Short mmCIF file of C-alpha atoms in Angstrom, two decimals:
data_model
loop_
_atom_site.label_atom_id
_atom_site.label_comp_id
_atom_site.label_asym_id
_atom_site.label_seq_id
_atom_site.Cartn_x
_atom_site.Cartn_y
_atom_site.Cartn_z
CA GLY A 388 14.28 5.11 -10.38
CA GLU A 389 12.09 2.89 -12.57
CA MET A 390 8.73 4.36 -11.57
CA GLY A 391 8.92 7.32 -13.96
CA THR A 392 9.26 4.96 -16.94
CA LEU A 393 6.56 2.64 -15.62
CA LEU A 394 4.06 5.48 -15.35
CA GLN A 395 4.31 6.09 -19.10
CA ASN A 396 3.70 2.45 -20.09
CA ASP A 397 0.34 1.52 -21.67
CA GLN A 398 0.75 -2.24 -21.22
CA THR A 399 -2.26 -3.86 -19.53
CA VAL A 400 -1.52 -5.50 -16.18
CA MET A 401 -4.97 -6.82 -15.26
CA ARG A 402 -8.70 -6.47 -15.61
CA VAL A 403 -10.85 -6.41 -12.48
CA ARG A 404 -14.60 -6.91 -12.04
CA LEU A 405 -16.12 -5.69 -8.77
CA GLU A 406 -19.23 -6.90 -6.92
CA ASN A 407 -20.83 -5.56 -3.74
CA ALA A 408 -18.79 -2.38 -4.08
CA GLU A 409 -21.52 0.29 -4.02
CA ASN A 410 -19.93 2.18 -1.11
CA LEU A 411 -16.37 1.88 -2.35
CA THR A 412 -14.59 4.97 -3.65
CA ASN A 413 -11.19 5.13 -5.35
CA PRO A 414 -10.30 1.44 -5.01
CA ARG A 415 -6.59 0.58 -5.11
CA TRP A 416 -5.14 -2.81 -5.95
CA ARG A 417 -2.67 -3.52 -3.16
CA GLY A 418 0.45 -5.45 -4.10
CA ILE A 419 3.26 -5.42 -1.54
CA ALA A 420 3.94 -3.37 1.58
CA LEU A 421 7.45 -2.30 2.62
CA ASP A 422 8.59 -1.43 6.13
CA TYR A 423 12.35 -0.75 5.92
CA PHE A 424 13.87 2.48 4.57
CA ASP A 425 17.64 2.92 4.08
CA ASN A 426 17.69 6.53 2.83
CA ARG A 427 17.66 5.41 -0.82
CA GLY A 428 14.82 2.93 -1.11
CA TRP A 429 12.31 0.61 0.57
CA SER A 430 12.39 -3.11 1.27
CA ARG A 431 10.83 -5.65 3.58
CA SER A 432 12.50 -6.41 6.90
CA SER A 433 14.64 -9.51 6.71
CA GLY A 434 13.85 -12.57 8.75
CA ARG A 435 10.05 -12.23 8.60
CA ARG A 436 8.39 -15.47 7.60
CA SER A 437 5.38 -15.86 5.36
CA GLN A 438 2.38 -17.88 6.43
CA GLN A 439 1.25 -20.53 3.95
CA PHE A 440 -2.43 -21.30 3.42
CA ASP A 441 -3.75 -24.46 1.79
CA LYS A 442 -7.09 -24.86 0.06
CA THR A 443 -10.00 -25.85 2.30
CA GLU A 444 -12.62 -28.49 1.58
CA ARG A 445 -14.82 -25.67 0.24
CA ASN A 446 -12.15 -24.99 -2.40
CA VAL A 447 -11.16 -21.59 -0.97
CA PHE A 448 -8.15 -20.15 0.82
CA ILE A 449 -9.07 -18.50 4.14
CA VAL A 450 -6.29 -15.94 4.62
CA ASP A 451 -7.88 -13.77 7.35
CA GLN A 452 -10.87 -13.53 9.67
CA THR A 453 -13.78 -11.08 9.73
CA ALA A 454 -17.11 -10.64 11.48
CA ARG A 455 -18.53 -8.88 8.40
CA ALA A 456 -19.10 -11.85 6.11
CA GLY A 457 -22.08 -10.17 4.44
CA GLY A 458 -20.22 -6.99 3.57
CA LEU A 459 -17.23 -8.30 1.69
CA VAL A 460 -16.27 -6.70 -1.63
CA ILE A 461 -15.71 -9.32 -4.35
CA GLN A 462 -13.00 -8.84 -6.97
CA THR A 463 -12.54 -11.10 -9.98
CA VAL A 464 -9.04 -10.48 -11.29
CA TYR A 465 -7.73 -11.42 -14.74
CA LEU A 466 -3.98 -10.95 -14.37
CA GLU A 467 -1.79 -10.75 -17.45
CA PRO A 468 1.55 -12.66 -17.49
CA ILE A 469 3.74 -9.93 -16.00
CA GLN A 470 6.12 -12.29 -14.18
CA THR A 471 5.16 -11.42 -10.62
CA PRO A 472 4.08 -13.82 -7.84
CA VAL A 473 1.89 -11.13 -6.27
CA LEU A 474 -1.90 -11.45 -6.00
CA PHE A 475 -3.27 -7.92 -6.28
CA ALA A 476 -6.38 -7.20 -4.24
CA LEU A 477 -8.29 -4.59 -2.26
CA SER A 478 -6.96 -4.11 1.25
CA ARG A 479 -7.59 -6.87 3.79
CA PRO A 480 -8.42 -9.91 1.72
CA VAL A 481 -10.25 -12.59 3.68
CA LEU A 482 -11.03 -15.34 1.15
CA VAL A 483 -9.37 -16.23 -2.14
CA GLN A 484 -10.57 -18.59 -4.86
CA GLY A 485 -8.10 -19.67 -7.51
CA ASN A 486 -6.35 -22.60 -9.11
CA PHE A 487 -3.31 -22.46 -6.83
CA PRO A 488 -1.86 -25.24 -4.66
CA PHE A 489 -1.18 -22.72 -1.86
CA ILE A 490 -1.09 -18.99 -1.05
CA ASN A 491 1.51 -17.17 1.04
CA LYS A 492 0.75 -14.13 3.20
CA ASP A 493 3.75 -12.16 4.42
CA ALA A 494 4.12 -10.11 7.60
CA GLU A 495 2.70 -7.04 5.82
CA ASN A 496 -0.51 -8.86 4.73
CA SER A 497 0.55 -9.12 1.09
CA LEU A 498 -0.40 -12.26 -0.86
CA ASN A 499 1.70 -14.25 -3.31
CA VAL A 500 1.84 -17.71 -4.87
CA GLY A 501 5.59 -18.24 -5.07
CA ASN A 502 6.96 -18.92 -8.55
CA LEU A 503 3.82 -20.50 -9.98
CA PHE A 504 2.98 -17.90 -12.63
CA GLY A 505 4.07 -18.71 -16.16
CA ALA A 506 3.33 -17.20 -19.54
CA GLU A 507 -0.47 -17.54 -19.31
CA ARG A 508 -3.13 -15.20 -17.96
CA VAL A 509 -4.18 -16.04 -14.38
CA SER A 510 -7.63 -15.47 -12.92
CA TYR A 511 -8.69 -15.52 -9.29
CA ARG A 512 -11.40 -14.13 -7.01
CA VAL A 513 -10.83 -12.25 -3.77
CA TYR A 514 -13.28 -11.35 -0.98
CA SER A 515 -12.00 -8.32 0.96
CA ASP A 516 -13.17 -6.63 4.14
CA THR A 517 -12.73 -2.99 3.13
CA PHE A 518 -14.20 -1.51 6.33
CA GLN A 519 -12.24 1.43 7.76
CA PRO A 520 -12.86 3.00 11.20
CA GLY A 521 -14.20 6.55 11.08
CA ALA A 522 -12.12 9.66 11.71
CA GLU A 523 -13.53 10.27 15.19
CA LYS A 524 -12.63 6.78 16.35
CA LEU A 525 -9.13 7.10 14.93
CA ARG A 526 -8.60 10.47 16.62
CA LYS A 527 -9.02 8.71 19.98
CA ASP A 528 -6.63 5.91 18.98
CA ASN A 529 -3.43 7.12 20.64
CA GLY A 530 -2.46 4.13 22.78
CA ALA A 531 0.97 2.55 22.95
CA TYR A 532 2.26 0.35 20.13
CA SER A 533 3.07 -3.29 20.80
CA PRO A 534 6.62 -4.57 20.15
CA ASN A 535 5.34 -6.12 16.90
CA SER A 536 4.76 -2.59 15.57
CA TRP A 537 8.09 -1.06 16.54
CA ARG A 538 9.67 -1.85 13.19
CA TYR A 539 7.34 0.72 11.60
CA LEU A 540 9.06 3.37 13.71
CA GLN A 541 12.62 2.49 12.66
CA LEU A 542 14.58 5.06 10.64
CA PRO A 543 18.15 5.30 9.29
CA GLU A 544 20.61 6.56 11.90
CA ASP A 545 21.97 9.13 9.44
CA LEU A 546 18.58 10.44 8.32
CA ASP A 547 18.83 14.13 7.50
CA PRO A 548 17.74 15.88 10.78
CA ARG A 549 15.88 18.53 8.80
CA ILE A 550 13.22 15.92 7.98
CA SER A 551 12.32 15.40 11.64
CA ASP A 552 12.36 19.15 12.25
CA LEU A 553 10.03 19.74 9.31
CA ALA A 554 7.63 17.01 10.46
CA GLY A 555 7.54 18.59 13.92
CA GLN A 556 6.72 22.00 12.46
CA ILE A 557 3.91 20.57 10.32
CA THR A 558 2.29 18.63 13.16
CA ASN A 559 2.83 20.96 16.13
CA GLN A 560 -0.79 22.16 16.07
CA SER A 561 -2.21 18.61 15.98
CA VAL A 562 -2.85 16.41 19.00
CA SER A 563 -3.91 12.99 17.69
CA ARG A 564 -2.01 10.59 15.45
CA TYR A 565 -4.82 10.87 12.93
CA ASP A 566 -4.65 14.67 12.69
CA LYS A 567 -0.85 14.65 12.53
CA ALA A 568 -0.98 12.21 9.63
CA ARG A 569 -3.56 14.37 7.86
CA ALA A 570 -1.42 17.46 8.42
CA VAL A 571 1.61 15.83 6.78
CA GLU A 572 -0.56 14.54 3.93
CA ASN A 573 -2.02 18.00 3.31
CA TYR A 574 1.42 19.64 3.40
CA LEU A 575 2.78 17.27 0.77
CA GLN A 576 -0.32 17.64 -1.42
CA THR A 577 -0.26 21.43 -1.41
CA GLN A 578 3.41 22.43 -1.23
CA PHE A 579 5.03 20.18 -3.86
CA GLY A 580 4.75 19.59 -7.58
CA TYR A 581 4.39 16.38 -9.59
CA THR A 582 6.82 15.25 -12.29
CA LEU A 583 7.84 11.99 -13.91
CA GLU A 584 11.43 13.16 -14.24
CA GLN A 585 14.06 11.73 -11.91
CA LYS A 586 15.30 15.01 -10.45
CA SER A 587 16.20 14.19 -6.84
CA LYS A 588 19.76 12.95 -6.44
CA GLY A 589 22.52 12.40 -3.91
CA GLU A 590 22.98 10.03 -0.98
CA GLN A 591 19.62 11.09 0.44
CA PRO A 592 17.25 11.73 -2.47
CA LEU A 593 14.31 12.18 -0.06
CA ALA A 594 16.01 15.18 1.55
CA ASP A 595 16.81 16.53 -1.91
CA PHE A 596 13.12 16.20 -2.82
CA LEU A 597 11.88 17.93 0.36
CA PHE A 598 14.35 20.81 0.58
CA ASN A 599 15.69 21.44 -2.93
CA VAL A 600 13.79 19.94 -5.87
CA ARG A 601 10.30 20.08 -4.30
CA GLU A 602 8.70 17.99 -7.03
CA GLY A 603 8.65 14.28 -7.83
CA HIS A 604 6.51 11.31 -8.82
CA CYS A 605 4.33 9.01 -6.73
CA GLU A 606 7.23 7.31 -4.93
CA TYR A 607 8.50 10.50 -3.33
CA PHE A 608 5.25 11.68 -1.73
CA PRO A 609 4.44 8.48 0.24
CA THR A 610 8.11 8.02 1.09
CA ALA A 611 8.17 11.51 2.58
CA MET A 612 5.05 10.85 4.63
CA ALA A 613 6.12 7.35 5.74
CA VAL A 614 9.47 8.74 6.94
CA MET A 615 8.21 11.95 8.53
CA LEU A 616 5.51 10.23 10.60
CA PRO A 617 7.88 7.86 12.47
CA THR A 618 10.00 10.88 13.46
CA GLN A 619 6.87 11.92 15.39
CA GLY A 620 6.27 8.46 16.87
CA ILE A 621 3.64 7.36 14.36
CA ALA A 622 3.92 3.91 12.73
CA ALA A 623 3.71 3.90 8.93
CA ARG A 624 4.68 1.82 5.90
CA VAL A 625 4.70 2.22 2.11
CA VAL A 626 2.52 0.14 -0.24
CA ASN A 627 3.09 -0.54 -3.93
CA GLY A 628 0.25 -1.48 -6.23
CA PHE A 629 -2.08 0.09 -8.77
CA GLN A 630 -4.77 2.73 -8.91
CA THR A 631 -8.29 1.84 -10.04
CA GLY A 632 -7.74 1.85 -13.79
CA GLU A 633 -10.11 2.78 -16.61
CA TYR A 634 -13.64 1.40 -16.44
CA ASN A 635 -14.85 -0.47 -19.55
CA GLU A 636 -18.64 -0.39 -19.44
CA THR A 637 -19.10 -3.01 -22.18
CA ALA A 638 -17.03 -5.63 -20.36
CA ASP A 639 -17.91 -4.31 -16.86
CA VAL A 640 -14.26 -4.36 -15.79
CA SER A 641 -11.60 -1.86 -14.78
CA VAL A 642 -8.64 -2.11 -17.15
CA VAL A 643 -5.46 -1.52 -15.14
CA LYS A 644 -2.34 -0.55 -17.10
CA GLN A 645 1.27 -0.17 -16.06
CA LYS A 646 0.82 3.60 -16.00
CA ALA A 647 -1.65 3.12 -13.12
CA ALA A 648 1.25 1.95 -10.90
CA HIS A 649 1.07 3.73 -7.57
CA SER A 650 2.63 3.97 -4.13
CA TRP A 651 0.79 5.10 -1.03
CA VAL A 652 1.04 5.17 2.78
CA GLU A 653 -0.63 3.04 5.42
CA VAL A 654 -0.68 4.42 8.99
CA TYR A 655 -1.23 2.02 11.89
CA PHE A 656 -3.79 2.58 14.66
CA PRO A 657 -3.18 -0.01 17.41
CA GLN A 658 -6.45 0.09 19.36
CA ALA A 659 -8.47 -0.45 16.19
CA ASP A 660 -5.75 -2.81 14.88
CA ALA A 661 -6.27 -1.09 11.55
CA TRP A 662 -4.07 0.37 8.82
#
């Protein structure tokens, strides 16, 4: 219920300078990913431990592995004091440089530094592997999920059955996971309106959005997709973060304000091990 207010706020959250990003379009600054839906909101599954990374002798945090060391996109982030432990970055950060004693990575590949942030601006640099498999490869990626992925298929027991029925109708002409996900995405993009008003109500506001109100802000669209896809056996989760922001040519940075807050969907493809 707070997103509508947030999207009207001009307060600056961060400034980001990009390097080696010539082939990057529509970058998004990923914050946290959420895998548990209770009909009213999203959270992270309980009991999932974070992995802590300490600084190496080279003065960097190695938080993931990649074979594409020469193709990493570099982000220098100047984060304003907004009282969050989250390190925002492009998807799949590999290396981080910053004046932190440690970095945590949770089970959804989100980074944070605990309660270290105070009232001062924080700067850090992230190297991300932004490679995504092509559509043709993903269309062939229909193998079984491992038990580690089953939580992305969990749904509330009392989920409105019309949601599953609707998802089945939208995807019945598609064969692959990839095409089913695209079909749901296209349906939501073309059949619903956008508004900052909090119109959907009741015990199941998602159902109210889909079948009554038919318009909402950027939390409703990814929630709808991330709930409809698991009804069709497709693993998905919701991500919160920020859109690109406004480019300042003089400073060569993207200025990201609160009103750039955004939610989106990540769909899992197990053979490629890619979201």
